[in-house]
Amino acid sequence: MSQPTAVIHPLWVRVCHWINALAMAGMVFSGWRIYNASPLFPFTFPSSFTLGGWLGGALQWHFAMMWVLGINGLIYCTLGIVTGRFARTFFPLSVKGLLKDMALALQGKLQHADLSHYNMVQKLAYLLAILTGVMLVLSGLVIWKSVQFPLLRELLGGYETARYIHFFCMSFIVAFVVIHLLMVLLVPKTLLAMLRGR
């Protein structure tokens, strides 16, 4: 009789992952509509890729998803630390191992046979995504409630600088998601593991 396959992603990880995916999509697409109302750069996002219909609608979507993303992120990070999953999954992390895995990745030779084990590139990418999420929250607070968070505003270099930080952090997250989806296409069993845990 065959042994049952070990759980790769516990239920709380899977629930948080899918809530995060939906909330992040809502935040990004509504954020692009908000950006279009006062662009930082000489370009805007196509209206068909934005959410909210107009500035007021986009702000409502953004604020609604902000709470979903914030609470979900807090639950995910708390459980990740308390259960020891972060320590097991993202560490140890070494420069030597990272350079080795990056070289293998560039050659298309990085293995994904064991989904319960993250290579150094994955570890760094996920850690950076979490830290970027924190910076998105902090810069978002300055943009949303600049008067109420004067110290945070000054630490981030002022309101306008916070907008640039928010934009570049969003860009990193979007790039992370695109690469993440490409990896899912290359290794479809990762999607199954995130759906059923095994």
Short mmCIF file of C-alpha atoms in Angstrom, two decimals:
data_model
loop_
_atom_site.label_atom_id
_atom_site.label_comp_id
_atom_site.label_asym_id
_atom_site.label_seq_id
_atom_site.Cartn_x
_atom_site.Cartn_y
_atom_site.Cartn_z
CA MET A 1 0.00 0.00 0.00
CA SER A 2 1.44 3.36 -1.05
CA GLN A 3 2.12 6.02 1.53
CA PRO A 4 -0.01 9.20 1.33
CA THR A 5 1.77 12.12 -0.28
CA ALA A 6 3.04 14.67 2.23
CA VAL A 7 1.29 18.02 2.39
CA ILE A 8 3.34 20.68 0.63
CA HIS A 9 1.08 23.66 1.34
CA PRO A 10 -1.16 23.53 4.43
CA LEU A 11 -4.73 24.79 4.12
CA TRP A 12 -4.00 28.21 5.62
CA VAL A 13 -1.24 28.83 3.04
CA ARG A 14 -3.56 27.93 0.17
CA VAL A 15 -6.44 30.07 1.46
CA CYS A 16 -4.15 33.05 2.04
CA HIS A 17 -2.55 32.57 -1.39
CA TRP A 18 -5.83 32.72 -3.31
CA ILE A 19 -7.26 35.59 -1.25
CA ASN A 20 -4.00 37.44 -1.84
CA ALA A 21 -4.16 36.77 -5.59
CA LEU A 22 -7.67 38.24 -5.88
CA ALA A 23 -6.96 41.20 -3.61
CA MET A 24 -3.67 41.97 -5.36
CA ALA A 25 -5.38 41.95 -8.76
CA GLY A 26 -8.00 44.36 -7.43
CA MET A 27 -5.32 46.62 -5.95
CA VAL A 28 -3.18 46.70 -9.09
CA PHE A 29 -5.97 47.31 -11.62
CA SER A 30 -7.69 49.95 -9.48
CA GLY A 31 -4.28 51.46 -8.73
CA TRP A 32 -3.60 51.87 -12.44
CA ARG A 33 -6.84 53.85 -12.78
CA ILE A 34 -5.78 56.04 -9.83
CA TYR A 35 -2.35 56.51 -11.40
CA ASN A 36 -3.95 57.62 -14.67
CA ALA A 37 -5.64 60.51 -12.85
CA SER A 38 -2.22 61.94 -11.91
CA PRO A 39 0.59 60.14 -13.81
CA LEU A 40 4.14 60.14 -12.49
CA PHE A 41 5.59 59.37 -15.92
CA PRO A 42 4.67 60.30 -19.52
CA PHE A 43 2.42 57.27 -19.97
CA THR A 44 -0.88 55.93 -18.70
CA PHE A 45 -2.38 52.46 -18.47
CA PRO A 46 -5.04 51.44 -21.01
CA SER A 47 -8.52 51.90 -19.53
CA SER A 48 -9.42 48.32 -20.43
CA PHE A 49 -6.77 47.14 -17.95
CA THR A 50 -8.03 49.28 -15.08
CA LEU A 51 -10.74 48.79 -12.49
CA GLY A 52 -13.31 51.24 -11.13
CA GLY A 53 -14.52 53.06 -14.24
CA TRP A 54 -13.48 56.47 -12.89
CA LEU A 55 -11.28 57.89 -10.13
CA GLY A 56 -13.92 57.65 -7.38
CA GLY A 57 -14.81 54.08 -8.29
CA ALA A 58 -11.14 53.10 -8.48
CA LEU A 59 -10.49 54.59 -5.04
CA GLN A 60 -13.39 52.60 -3.58
CA TRP A 61 -12.03 49.38 -5.06
CA HIS A 62 -8.51 50.22 -3.90
CA PHE A 63 -9.58 50.93 -0.31
CA ALA A 64 -11.80 47.83 -0.16
CA MET A 65 -9.04 45.55 -1.44
CA MET A 66 -6.53 47.32 0.82
CA TRP A 67 -8.30 45.94 3.90
CA VAL A 68 -8.59 42.44 2.42
CA LEU A 69 -4.92 42.41 1.41
CA GLY A 70 -3.72 43.94 4.68
CA ILE A 71 -5.65 41.59 6.97
CA ASN A 72 -4.81 38.55 4.82
CA GLY A 73 -1.14 39.54 4.73
CA LEU A 74 -1.05 39.96 8.50
CA ILE A 75 -2.62 36.51 9.00
CA TYR A 76 -0.21 34.94 6.50
CA CYS A 77 2.91 36.51 8.04
CA THR A 78 1.80 35.76 11.61
CA LEU A 79 1.09 32.09 10.84
CA GLY A 80 4.27 31.86 8.76
CA ILE A 81 6.36 33.00 11.75
CA VAL A 82 4.42 31.20 14.51
CA THR A 83 4.30 27.83 12.72
CA GLY A 84 7.96 28.08 11.71
CA ARG A 85 7.07 27.77 8.03
CA PHE A 86 9.00 30.92 7.09
CA ALA A 87 12.13 29.65 8.85
CA ARG A 88 11.86 26.24 7.16
CA THR A 89 10.92 27.51 3.70
CA PHE A 90 12.94 30.72 3.22
CA PHE A 91 16.10 29.93 5.20
CA PRO A 92 18.97 29.32 5.18
CA LEU A 93 19.86 31.74 2.39
CA SER A 94 23.45 32.10 1.18
CA VAL A 95 25.15 34.24 -1.45
CA LYS A 96 27.10 31.24 -2.77
CA GLY A 97 23.95 29.13 -3.11
CA LEU A 98 22.06 32.02 -4.67
CA LEU A 99 24.74 32.61 -7.33
CA LYS A 100 24.83 28.88 -8.10
CA ASP A 101 21.03 28.63 -8.47
CA MET A 102 20.88 31.83 -10.53
CA ALA A 103 23.46 30.39 -12.93
CA LEU A 104 21.43 27.18 -13.21
CA ALA A 105 18.23 29.17 -13.75
CA LEU A 106 19.80 31.19 -16.57
CA GLN A 107 20.88 27.92 -18.22
CA GLY A 108 17.39 26.44 -17.78
CA LYS A 109 18.77 23.68 -15.56
CA LEU A 110 17.21 24.61 -12.21
CA GLN A 111 15.28 21.59 -10.94
CA HIS A 112 11.77 21.68 -9.42
CA ALA A 113 11.37 17.98 -8.62
CA ASP A 114 10.73 18.52 -4.89
CA LEU A 115 8.01 21.19 -4.50
CA SER A 116 8.46 21.23 -0.74
CA HIS A 117 12.02 22.55 -1.19
CA TYR A 118 12.60 26.09 -2.46
CA ASN A 119 15.80 26.85 -4.32
CA MET A 120 17.78 29.97 -3.42
CA VAL A 121 16.24 32.04 -6.23
CA GLN A 122 12.74 31.20 -4.99
CA LYS A 123 13.67 31.96 -1.38
CA LEU A 124 15.04 35.37 -2.29
CA ALA A 125 12.12 36.18 -4.61
CA TYR A 126 9.50 35.34 -1.97
CA LEU A 127 11.33 37.23 0.76
CA LEU A 128 11.66 40.28 -1.51
CA ALA A 129 7.95 40.02 -2.39
CA ILE A 130 7.03 40.07 1.31
CA LEU A 131 9.34 43.03 2.03
CA THR A 132 8.00 44.85 -1.03
CA GLY A 133 4.48 44.24 0.25
CA VAL A 134 5.45 45.92 3.52
CA MET A 135 6.84 48.91 1.61
CA LEU A 136 3.63 49.09 -0.45
CA VAL A 137 1.62 49.30 2.78
CA LEU A 138 3.89 51.97 4.31
CA SER A 139 4.04 54.13 1.19
CA GLY A 140 0.31 53.61 0.67
CA LEU A 141 -0.39 54.91 4.18
CA VAL A 142 1.59 58.07 3.40
CA ILE A 143 -0.33 58.61 0.16
CA TRP A 144 -3.68 57.89 1.79
CA LYS A 145 -3.22 59.63 5.17
CA SER A 146 -0.21 61.89 4.73
CA VAL A 147 -1.23 64.32 7.50
CA GLN A 148 -1.93 61.51 9.98
CA PHE A 149 1.48 59.89 9.46
CA PRO A 150 3.95 62.81 9.39
CA LEU A 151 6.93 60.83 10.72
CA LEU A 152 6.40 58.01 8.23
CA ARG A 153 5.99 60.61 5.47
CA GLU A 154 9.32 62.21 6.37
CA LEU A 155 11.07 58.83 6.65
CA LEU A 156 9.94 58.02 3.11
CA GLY A 157 11.15 61.37 1.78
CA GLY A 158 7.81 63.17 1.55
CA TYR A 159 4.49 62.63 -0.17
CA GLU A 160 5.75 62.74 -3.77
CA THR A 161 8.63 60.38 -3.03
CA ALA A 162 6.16 57.99 -1.38
CA ARG A 163 4.20 57.95 -4.65
CA TYR A 164 7.32 56.90 -6.57
CA ILE A 165 8.13 54.23 -3.96
CA HIS A 166 4.56 52.94 -4.23
CA PHE A 167 4.78 52.82 -8.03
CA PHE A 168 8.13 51.00 -8.16
CA CYS A 169 7.05 48.52 -5.47
CA MET A 170 3.87 47.85 -7.46
CA SER A 171 6.00 47.32 -10.58
CA PHE A 172 8.17 44.80 -8.75
CA ILE A 173 5.10 42.89 -7.53
CA VAL A 174 3.62 42.82 -11.05
CA ALA A 175 6.93 41.53 -12.44
CA PHE A 176 7.03 38.92 -9.66
CA VAL A 177 3.49 37.78 -10.52
CA VAL A 178 4.28 37.54 -14.25
CA ILE A 179 7.38 35.41 -13.56
CA HIS A 180 5.39 33.38 -11.03
CA LEU A 181 2.71 32.63 -13.64
CA LEU A 182 5.34 31.71 -16.25
CA MET A 183 6.87 29.27 -13.77
CA VAL A 184 3.43 27.75 -13.16
CA LEU A 185 3.08 27.18 -16.92
CA LEU A 186 6.52 25.54 -17.00
CA VAL A 187 5.86 23.43 -13.88
CA PRO A 188 2.05 22.83 -13.80
CA LYS A 189 2.22 20.56 -10.74
CA THR A 190 2.90 23.66 -8.63
CA LEU A 191 -0.65 24.81 -9.38
CA LEU A 192 -2.06 21.45 -8.32
CA ALA A 193 -0.07 21.66 -5.08
CA MET A 194 -1.54 25.12 -4.38
CA LEU A 195 -5.05 23.82 -5.07
CA ARG A 196 -5.03 20.54 -3.18
CA GLY A 197 -1.97 20.93 -0.96
CA ARG A 198 -0.07 17.97 -2.39
#
